[in-house]
PDB file of C-alpha atoms in Angstrom:
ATOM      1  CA  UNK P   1     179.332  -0.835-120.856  1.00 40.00           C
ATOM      2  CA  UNK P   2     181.668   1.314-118.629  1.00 39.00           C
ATOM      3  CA  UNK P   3     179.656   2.854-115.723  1.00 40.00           C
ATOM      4  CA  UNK P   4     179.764   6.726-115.534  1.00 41.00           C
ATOM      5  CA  UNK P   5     179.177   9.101-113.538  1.00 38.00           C
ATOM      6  CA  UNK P   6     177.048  12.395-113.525  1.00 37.00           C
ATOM      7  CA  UNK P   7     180.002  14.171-112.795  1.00 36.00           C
ATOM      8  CA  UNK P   8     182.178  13.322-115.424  1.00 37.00           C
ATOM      9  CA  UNK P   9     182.526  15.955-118.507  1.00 32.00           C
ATOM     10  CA  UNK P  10     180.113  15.153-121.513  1.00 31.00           C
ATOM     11  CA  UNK P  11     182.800  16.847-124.191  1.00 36.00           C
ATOM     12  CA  UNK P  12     184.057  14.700-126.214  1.00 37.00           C
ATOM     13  CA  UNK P  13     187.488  13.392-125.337  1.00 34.00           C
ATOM     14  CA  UNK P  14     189.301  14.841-128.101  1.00 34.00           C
ATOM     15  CA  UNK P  15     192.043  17.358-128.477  1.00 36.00           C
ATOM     16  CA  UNK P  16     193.009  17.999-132.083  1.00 42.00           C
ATOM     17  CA  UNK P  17     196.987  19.053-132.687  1.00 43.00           C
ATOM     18  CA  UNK P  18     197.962  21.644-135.540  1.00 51.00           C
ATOM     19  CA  UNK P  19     195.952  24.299-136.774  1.00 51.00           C
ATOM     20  CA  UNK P  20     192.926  25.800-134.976  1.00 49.00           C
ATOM     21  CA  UNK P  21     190.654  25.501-137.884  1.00 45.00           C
ATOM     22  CA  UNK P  22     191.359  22.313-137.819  1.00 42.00           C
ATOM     23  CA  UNK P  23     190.759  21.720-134.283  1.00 47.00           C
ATOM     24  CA  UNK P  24     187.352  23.106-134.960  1.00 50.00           C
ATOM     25  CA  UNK P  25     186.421  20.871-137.855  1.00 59.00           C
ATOM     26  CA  UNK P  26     187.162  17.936-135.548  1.00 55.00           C
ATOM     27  CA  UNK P  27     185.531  19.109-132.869  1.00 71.00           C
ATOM     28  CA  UNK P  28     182.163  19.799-134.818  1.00 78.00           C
ATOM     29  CA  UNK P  29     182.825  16.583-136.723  1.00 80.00           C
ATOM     30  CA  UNK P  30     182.627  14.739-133.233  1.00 81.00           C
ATOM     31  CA  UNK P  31     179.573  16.794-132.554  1.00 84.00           C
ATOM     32  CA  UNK P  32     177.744  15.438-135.251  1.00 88.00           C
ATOM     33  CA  UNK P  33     178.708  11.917-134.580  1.00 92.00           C
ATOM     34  CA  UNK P  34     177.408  11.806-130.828  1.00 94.00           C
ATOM     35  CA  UNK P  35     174.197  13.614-132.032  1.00 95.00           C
ATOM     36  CA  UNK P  36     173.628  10.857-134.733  1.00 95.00           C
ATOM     37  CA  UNK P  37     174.363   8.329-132.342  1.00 96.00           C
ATOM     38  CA  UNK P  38     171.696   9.750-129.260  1.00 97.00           C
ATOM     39  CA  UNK P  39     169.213  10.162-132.170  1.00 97.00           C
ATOM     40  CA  UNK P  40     169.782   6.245-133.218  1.00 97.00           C
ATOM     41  CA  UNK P  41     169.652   5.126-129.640  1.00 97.00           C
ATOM     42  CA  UNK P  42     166.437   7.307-128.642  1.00 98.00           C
ATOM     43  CA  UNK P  43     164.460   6.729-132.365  1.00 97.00           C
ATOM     44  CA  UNK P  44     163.415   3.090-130.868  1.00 97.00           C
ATOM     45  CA  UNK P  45     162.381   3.484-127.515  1.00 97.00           C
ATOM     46  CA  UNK P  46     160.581   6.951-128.603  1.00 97.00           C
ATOM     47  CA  UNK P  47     158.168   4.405-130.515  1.00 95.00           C
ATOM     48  CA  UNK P  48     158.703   1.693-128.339  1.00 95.00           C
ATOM     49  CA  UNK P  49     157.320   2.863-125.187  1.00 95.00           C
ATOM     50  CA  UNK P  50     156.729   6.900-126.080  1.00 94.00           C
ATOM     51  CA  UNK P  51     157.431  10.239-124.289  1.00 95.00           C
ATOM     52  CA  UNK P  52     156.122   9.554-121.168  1.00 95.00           C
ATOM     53  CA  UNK P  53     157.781   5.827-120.735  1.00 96.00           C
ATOM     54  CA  UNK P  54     161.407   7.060-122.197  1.00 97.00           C
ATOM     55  CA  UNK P  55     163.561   8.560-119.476  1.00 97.00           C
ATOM     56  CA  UNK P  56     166.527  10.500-120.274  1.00 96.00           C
ATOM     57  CA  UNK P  57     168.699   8.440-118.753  1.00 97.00           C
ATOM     58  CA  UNK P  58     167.566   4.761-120.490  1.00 97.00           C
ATOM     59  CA  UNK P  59     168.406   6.924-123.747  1.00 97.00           C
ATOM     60  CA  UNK P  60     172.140   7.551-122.524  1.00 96.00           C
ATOM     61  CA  UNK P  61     172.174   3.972-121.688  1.00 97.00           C
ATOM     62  CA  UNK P  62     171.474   2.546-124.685  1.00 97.00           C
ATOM     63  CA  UNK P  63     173.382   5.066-126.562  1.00 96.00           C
ATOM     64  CA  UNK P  64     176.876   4.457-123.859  1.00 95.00           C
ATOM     65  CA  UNK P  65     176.635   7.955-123.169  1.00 95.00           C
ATOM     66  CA  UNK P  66     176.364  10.370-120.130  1.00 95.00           C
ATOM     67  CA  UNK P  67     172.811  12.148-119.311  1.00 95.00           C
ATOM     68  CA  UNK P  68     174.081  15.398-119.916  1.00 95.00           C
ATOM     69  CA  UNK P  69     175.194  15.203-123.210  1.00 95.00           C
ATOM     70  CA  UNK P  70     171.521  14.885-124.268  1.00 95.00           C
ATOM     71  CA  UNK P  71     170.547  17.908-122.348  1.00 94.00           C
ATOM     72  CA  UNK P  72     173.436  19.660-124.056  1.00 95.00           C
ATOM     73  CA  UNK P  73     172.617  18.663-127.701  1.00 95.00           C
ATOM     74  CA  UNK P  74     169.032  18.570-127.626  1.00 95.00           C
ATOM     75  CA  UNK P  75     168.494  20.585-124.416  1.00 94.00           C
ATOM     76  CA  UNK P  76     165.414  18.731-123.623  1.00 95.00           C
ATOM     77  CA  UNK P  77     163.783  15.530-124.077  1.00 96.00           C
ATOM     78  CA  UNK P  78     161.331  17.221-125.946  1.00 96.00           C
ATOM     79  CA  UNK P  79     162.710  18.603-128.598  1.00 96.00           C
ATOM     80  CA  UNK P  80     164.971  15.156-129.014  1.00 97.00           C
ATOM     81  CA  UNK P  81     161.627  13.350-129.204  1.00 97.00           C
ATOM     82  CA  UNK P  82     160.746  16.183-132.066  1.00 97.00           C
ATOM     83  CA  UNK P  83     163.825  15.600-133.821  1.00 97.00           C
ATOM     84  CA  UNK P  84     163.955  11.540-133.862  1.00 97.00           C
ATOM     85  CA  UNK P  85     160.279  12.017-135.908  1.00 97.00           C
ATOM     86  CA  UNK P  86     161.567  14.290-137.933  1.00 97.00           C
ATOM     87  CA  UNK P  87     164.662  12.298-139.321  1.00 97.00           C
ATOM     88  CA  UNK P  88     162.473   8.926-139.430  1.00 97.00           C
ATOM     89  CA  UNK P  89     160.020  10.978-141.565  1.00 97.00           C
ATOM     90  CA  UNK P  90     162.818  11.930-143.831  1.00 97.00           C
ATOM     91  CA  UNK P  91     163.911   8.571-143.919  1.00 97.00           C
ATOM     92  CA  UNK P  92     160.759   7.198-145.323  1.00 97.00           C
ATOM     93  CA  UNK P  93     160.556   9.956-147.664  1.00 96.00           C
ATOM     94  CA  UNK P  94     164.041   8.520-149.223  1.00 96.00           C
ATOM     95  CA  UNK P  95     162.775   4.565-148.816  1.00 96.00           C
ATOM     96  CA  UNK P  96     159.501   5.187-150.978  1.00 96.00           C
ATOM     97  CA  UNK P  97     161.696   7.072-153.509  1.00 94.00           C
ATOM     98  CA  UNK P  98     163.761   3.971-153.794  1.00 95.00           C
ATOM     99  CA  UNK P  99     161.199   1.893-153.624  1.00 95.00           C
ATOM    100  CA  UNK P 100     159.254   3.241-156.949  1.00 94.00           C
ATOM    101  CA  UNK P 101     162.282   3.420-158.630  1.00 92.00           C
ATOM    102  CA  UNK P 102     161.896   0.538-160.800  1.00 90.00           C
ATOM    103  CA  UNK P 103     158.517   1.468-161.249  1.00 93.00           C
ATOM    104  CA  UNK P 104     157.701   1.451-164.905  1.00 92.00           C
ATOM    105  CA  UNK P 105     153.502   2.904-165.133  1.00 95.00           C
ATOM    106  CA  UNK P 106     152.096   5.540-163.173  1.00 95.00           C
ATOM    107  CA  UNK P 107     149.835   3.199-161.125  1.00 95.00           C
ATOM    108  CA  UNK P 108     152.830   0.751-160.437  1.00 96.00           C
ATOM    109  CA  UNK P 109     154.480   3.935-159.581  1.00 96.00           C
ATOM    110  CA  UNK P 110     151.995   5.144-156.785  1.00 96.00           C
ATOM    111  CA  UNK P 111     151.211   1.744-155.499  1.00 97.00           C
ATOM    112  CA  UNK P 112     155.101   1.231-154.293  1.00 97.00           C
ATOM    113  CA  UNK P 113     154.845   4.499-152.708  1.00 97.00           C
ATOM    114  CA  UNK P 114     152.078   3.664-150.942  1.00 97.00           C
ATOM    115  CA  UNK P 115     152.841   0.279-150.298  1.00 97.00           C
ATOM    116  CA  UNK P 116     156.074   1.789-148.744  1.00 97.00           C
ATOM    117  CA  UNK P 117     154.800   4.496-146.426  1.00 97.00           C
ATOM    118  CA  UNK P 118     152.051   2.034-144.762  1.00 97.00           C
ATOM    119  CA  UNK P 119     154.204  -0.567-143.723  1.00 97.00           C
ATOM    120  CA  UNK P 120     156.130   1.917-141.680  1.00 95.00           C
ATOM    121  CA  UNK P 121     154.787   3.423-138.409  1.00 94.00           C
ATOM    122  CA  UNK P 122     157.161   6.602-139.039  1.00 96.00           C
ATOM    123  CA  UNK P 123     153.804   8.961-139.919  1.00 96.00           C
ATOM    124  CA  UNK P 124     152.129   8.147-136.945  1.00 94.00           C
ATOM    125  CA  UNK P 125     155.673   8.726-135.005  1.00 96.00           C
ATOM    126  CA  UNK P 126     155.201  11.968-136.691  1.00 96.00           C
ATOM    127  CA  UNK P 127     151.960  12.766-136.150  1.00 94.00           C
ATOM    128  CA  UNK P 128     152.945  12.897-132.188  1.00 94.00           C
ATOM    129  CA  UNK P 129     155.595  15.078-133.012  1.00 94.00           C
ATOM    130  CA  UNK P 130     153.102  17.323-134.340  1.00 93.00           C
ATOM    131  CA  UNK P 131     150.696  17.287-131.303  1.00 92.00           C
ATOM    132  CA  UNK P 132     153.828  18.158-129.031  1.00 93.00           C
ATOM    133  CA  UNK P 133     154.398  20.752-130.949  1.00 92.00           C
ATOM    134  CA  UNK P 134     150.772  22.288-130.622  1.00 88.00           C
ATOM    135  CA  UNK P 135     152.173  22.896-126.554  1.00 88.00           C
ATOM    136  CA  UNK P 136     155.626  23.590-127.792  1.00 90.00           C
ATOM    137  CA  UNK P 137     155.889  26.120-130.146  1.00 91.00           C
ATOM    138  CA  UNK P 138     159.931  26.499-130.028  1.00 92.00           C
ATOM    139  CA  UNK P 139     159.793  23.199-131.585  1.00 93.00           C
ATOM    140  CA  UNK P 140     158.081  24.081-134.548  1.00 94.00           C
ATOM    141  CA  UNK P 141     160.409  25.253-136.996  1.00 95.00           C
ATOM    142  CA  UNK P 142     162.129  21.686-136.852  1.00 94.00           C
ATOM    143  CA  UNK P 143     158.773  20.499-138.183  1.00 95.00           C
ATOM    144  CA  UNK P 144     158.136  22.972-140.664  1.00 95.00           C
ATOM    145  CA  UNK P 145     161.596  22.438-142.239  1.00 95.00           C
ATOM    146  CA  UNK P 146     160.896  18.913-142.272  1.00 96.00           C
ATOM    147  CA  UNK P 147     157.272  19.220-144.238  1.00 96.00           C
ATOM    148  CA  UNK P 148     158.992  21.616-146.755  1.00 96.00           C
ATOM    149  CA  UNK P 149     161.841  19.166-147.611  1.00 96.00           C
ATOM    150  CA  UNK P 150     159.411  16.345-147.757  1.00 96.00           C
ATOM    151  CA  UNK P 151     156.968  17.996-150.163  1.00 96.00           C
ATOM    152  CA  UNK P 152     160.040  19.770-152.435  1.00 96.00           C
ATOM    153  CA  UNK P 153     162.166  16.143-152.562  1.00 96.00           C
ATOM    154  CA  UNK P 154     158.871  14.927-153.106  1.00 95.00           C
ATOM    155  CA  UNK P 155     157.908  16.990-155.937  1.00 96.00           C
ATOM    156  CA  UNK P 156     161.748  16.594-157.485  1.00 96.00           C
ATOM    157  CA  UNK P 157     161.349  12.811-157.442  1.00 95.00           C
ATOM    158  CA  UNK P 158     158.072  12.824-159.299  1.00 96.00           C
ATOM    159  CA  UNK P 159     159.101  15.370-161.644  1.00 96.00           C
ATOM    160  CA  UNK P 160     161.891  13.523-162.005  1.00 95.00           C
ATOM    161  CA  UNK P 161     160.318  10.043-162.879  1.00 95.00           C
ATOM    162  CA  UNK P 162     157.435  12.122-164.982  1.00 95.00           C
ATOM    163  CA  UNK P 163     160.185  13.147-167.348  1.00 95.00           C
ATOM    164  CA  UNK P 164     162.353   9.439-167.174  1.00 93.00           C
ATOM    165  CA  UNK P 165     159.219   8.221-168.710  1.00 93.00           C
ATOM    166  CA  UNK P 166     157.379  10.138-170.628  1.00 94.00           C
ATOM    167  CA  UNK P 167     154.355  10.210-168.341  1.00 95.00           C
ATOM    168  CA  UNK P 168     151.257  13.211-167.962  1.00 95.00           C
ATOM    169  CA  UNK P 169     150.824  14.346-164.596  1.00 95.00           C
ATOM    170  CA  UNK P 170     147.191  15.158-164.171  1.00 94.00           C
ATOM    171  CA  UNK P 171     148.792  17.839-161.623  1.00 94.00           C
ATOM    172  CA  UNK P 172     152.044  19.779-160.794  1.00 96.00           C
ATOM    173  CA  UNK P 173     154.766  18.210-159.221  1.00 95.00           C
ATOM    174  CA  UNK P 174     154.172  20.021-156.334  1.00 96.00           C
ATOM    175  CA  UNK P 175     150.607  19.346-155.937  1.00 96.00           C
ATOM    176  CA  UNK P 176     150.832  15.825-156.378  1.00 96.00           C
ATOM    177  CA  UNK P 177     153.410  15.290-153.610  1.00 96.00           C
ATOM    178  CA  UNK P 178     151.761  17.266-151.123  1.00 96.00           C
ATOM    179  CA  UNK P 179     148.700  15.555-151.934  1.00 96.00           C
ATOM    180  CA  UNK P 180     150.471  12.695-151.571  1.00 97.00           C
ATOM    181  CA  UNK P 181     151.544  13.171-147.715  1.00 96.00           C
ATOM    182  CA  UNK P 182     148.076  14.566-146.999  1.00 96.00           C
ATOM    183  CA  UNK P 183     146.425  11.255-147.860  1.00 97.00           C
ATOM    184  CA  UNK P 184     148.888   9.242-146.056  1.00 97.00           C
ATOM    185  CA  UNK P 185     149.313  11.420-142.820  1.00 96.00           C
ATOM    186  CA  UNK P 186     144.732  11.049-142.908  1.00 96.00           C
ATOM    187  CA  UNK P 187     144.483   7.503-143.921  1.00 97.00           C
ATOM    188  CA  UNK P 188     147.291   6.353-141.475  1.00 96.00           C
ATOM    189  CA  UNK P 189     146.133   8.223-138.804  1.00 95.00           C
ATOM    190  CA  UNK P 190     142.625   7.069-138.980  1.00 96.00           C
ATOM    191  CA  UNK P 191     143.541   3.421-139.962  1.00 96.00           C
ATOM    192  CA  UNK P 192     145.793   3.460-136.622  1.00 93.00           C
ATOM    193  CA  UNK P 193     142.647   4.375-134.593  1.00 93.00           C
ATOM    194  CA  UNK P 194     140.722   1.735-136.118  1.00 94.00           C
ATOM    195  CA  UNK P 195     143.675  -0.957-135.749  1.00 95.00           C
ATOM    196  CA  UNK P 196     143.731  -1.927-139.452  1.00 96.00           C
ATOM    197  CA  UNK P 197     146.499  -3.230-141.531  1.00 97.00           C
ATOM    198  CA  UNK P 198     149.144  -2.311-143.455  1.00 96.00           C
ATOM    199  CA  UNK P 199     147.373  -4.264-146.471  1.00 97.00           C
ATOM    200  CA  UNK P 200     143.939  -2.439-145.864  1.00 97.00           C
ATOM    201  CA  UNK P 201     145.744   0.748-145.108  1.00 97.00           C
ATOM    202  CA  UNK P 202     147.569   0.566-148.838  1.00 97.00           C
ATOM    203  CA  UNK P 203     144.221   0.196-150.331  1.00 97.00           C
ATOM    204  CA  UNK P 204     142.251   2.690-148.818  1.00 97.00           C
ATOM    205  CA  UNK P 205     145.512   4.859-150.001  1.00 97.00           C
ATOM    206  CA  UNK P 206     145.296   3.641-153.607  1.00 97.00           C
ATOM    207  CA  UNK P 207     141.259   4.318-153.507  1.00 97.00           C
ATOM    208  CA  UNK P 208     141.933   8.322-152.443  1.00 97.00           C
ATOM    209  CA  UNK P 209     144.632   9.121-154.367  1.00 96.00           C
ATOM    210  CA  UNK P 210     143.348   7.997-157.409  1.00 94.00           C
ATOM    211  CA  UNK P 211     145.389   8.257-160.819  1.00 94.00           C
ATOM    212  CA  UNK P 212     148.044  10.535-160.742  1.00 93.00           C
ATOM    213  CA  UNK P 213     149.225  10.294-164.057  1.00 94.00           C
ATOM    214  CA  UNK P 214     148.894   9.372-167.886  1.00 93.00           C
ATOM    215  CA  UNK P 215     151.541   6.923-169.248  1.00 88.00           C
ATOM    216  CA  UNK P 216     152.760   7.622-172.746  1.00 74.00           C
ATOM    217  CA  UNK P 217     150.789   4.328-174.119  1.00 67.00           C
ATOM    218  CA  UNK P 218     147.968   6.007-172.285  1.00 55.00           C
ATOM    219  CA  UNK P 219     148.489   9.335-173.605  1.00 49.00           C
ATOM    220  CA  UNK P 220     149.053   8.389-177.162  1.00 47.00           C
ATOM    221  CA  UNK P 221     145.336   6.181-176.729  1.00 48.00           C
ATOM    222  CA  UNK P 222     143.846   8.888-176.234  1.00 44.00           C
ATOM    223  CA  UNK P 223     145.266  10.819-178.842  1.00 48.00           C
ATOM    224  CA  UNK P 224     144.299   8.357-181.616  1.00 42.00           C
ATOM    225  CA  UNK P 225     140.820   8.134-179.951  1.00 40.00           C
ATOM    226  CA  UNK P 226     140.589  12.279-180.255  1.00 47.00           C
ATOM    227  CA  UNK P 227     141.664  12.362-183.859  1.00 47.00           C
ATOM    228  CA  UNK P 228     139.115   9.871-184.521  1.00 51.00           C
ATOM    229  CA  UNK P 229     136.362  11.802-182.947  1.00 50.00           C
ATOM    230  CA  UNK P 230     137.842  15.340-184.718  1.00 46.00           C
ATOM    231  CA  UNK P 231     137.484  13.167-187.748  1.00 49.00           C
ATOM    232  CA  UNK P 232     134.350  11.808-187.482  1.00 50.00           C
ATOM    233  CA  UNK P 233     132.645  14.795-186.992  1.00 52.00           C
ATOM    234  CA  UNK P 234     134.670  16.599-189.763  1.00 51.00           C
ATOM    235  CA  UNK P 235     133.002  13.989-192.214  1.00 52.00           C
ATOM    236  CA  UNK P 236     129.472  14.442-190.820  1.00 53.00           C
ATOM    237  CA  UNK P 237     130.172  18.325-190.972  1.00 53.00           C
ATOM    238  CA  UNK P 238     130.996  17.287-194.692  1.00 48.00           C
TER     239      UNK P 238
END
């Protein structure tokens, strides 16, 4: 890696010819790209060694970038801390929806999900996000973006596999995915504390959340065992 200086210019080095609109879609475009790339640099040694035991300038190391250009990005390493949980929150989200894709019965369904989130330590990432928010209250619209995309992508992906298959929710979309995160933000947190594992942490999961819905084999069982029971008592009525 090249060495750098403090005094060298964080912009990035690039001058766009032609059109000024054009200029400006490059220069946002490049933007983007060194934000993504501090964020992938800083996301492991956030949960590596935390807060506290990440310095700035081990983040533009890893990341072959100058010091600055995190403070003028993020602005502090706060609220780059805030946004690394954020995005690996998000990124779980989208894992456990691929993961229960192939899912093909409601308890199948919630047992990849589940199996998914625990064997991740992106909640608990979270969950620190969350207490440095508590002291930080300019960060907390980043958060409470992020929980409302989690539950509505949530919700859409349930609804969404509820209809694929025919299944009953026992509850709406919405409800069932933000019970969903509930459970897994409590159990997590409080399996963490008590140091167990991923395995134990996917059952205690399972146990809480329960069934979440009726498949149609399910749903047409209990159908036949309802007009048995209507007809059974129409005959004894008889």
């Amino acid at each position: 890696m090249v060495e750098k200086s403090a005094q060298e210019p964080f912009e990035e080095p690039f001058e766009a010819a032609g059109d000024p609109k054009h200029a400006a879609r490059a220069t946002r475009s490049a933007g983007r790209k060194m934000r993504s790339l501090l964020l992938d640099a800083a996301s492991p040694l956030f949960r590596e060694r935390g807060l506290s035991g990440t310095a700035i300038t081990d983040i533009a190391a890893a990341a072959d970038a100058f010091p600055s250009q995190i403070t003028y990005y993020f602005r502090t390493k706060e609220a780059l801390f805030v946004e690394c949980a954020c995005r690996e929150l998000l990124y779980l989200a989208r894992a456990t929806e691929q993961a229960a894709l192939q899912a093909r019965t409601p308890r199948d369904y919630t047992h990849a999900l589940a199996e998914t989130v625990t064997a991740s330590d992106s909640i608990a990432f979270f969950a620190e996000a969350l207490t440095l928010t508590r002291r930080r209250q300019d960060l907390a619209p980043l958060v409470e973006r992020t929980i409302e995309r989690l539950h509505s992508e949530g919700a859409r992906a349930y609804a969404g596999q509820v209809a694929r298959h025919g299944w009953r929710s026992l509850r709406a979309p919405d409800e069932s995915s933000r019970r969903f995160w509930a459970v897994a933000i409590g159990v997590i947190l409080e399996g963490y504390a008590m140091g167990r594992s991923p395995e134990a942490l996917c059952e205690e999961m399972l146990r809480v959340l329960g069934e979440q819905a009726k498949s149609s084999a399910d749903t047409a069982r209990l159908r036949l065992v309802d007009e048995r029971g209507a007809s059974s008592n129409s005959n004894e009525e008889g």
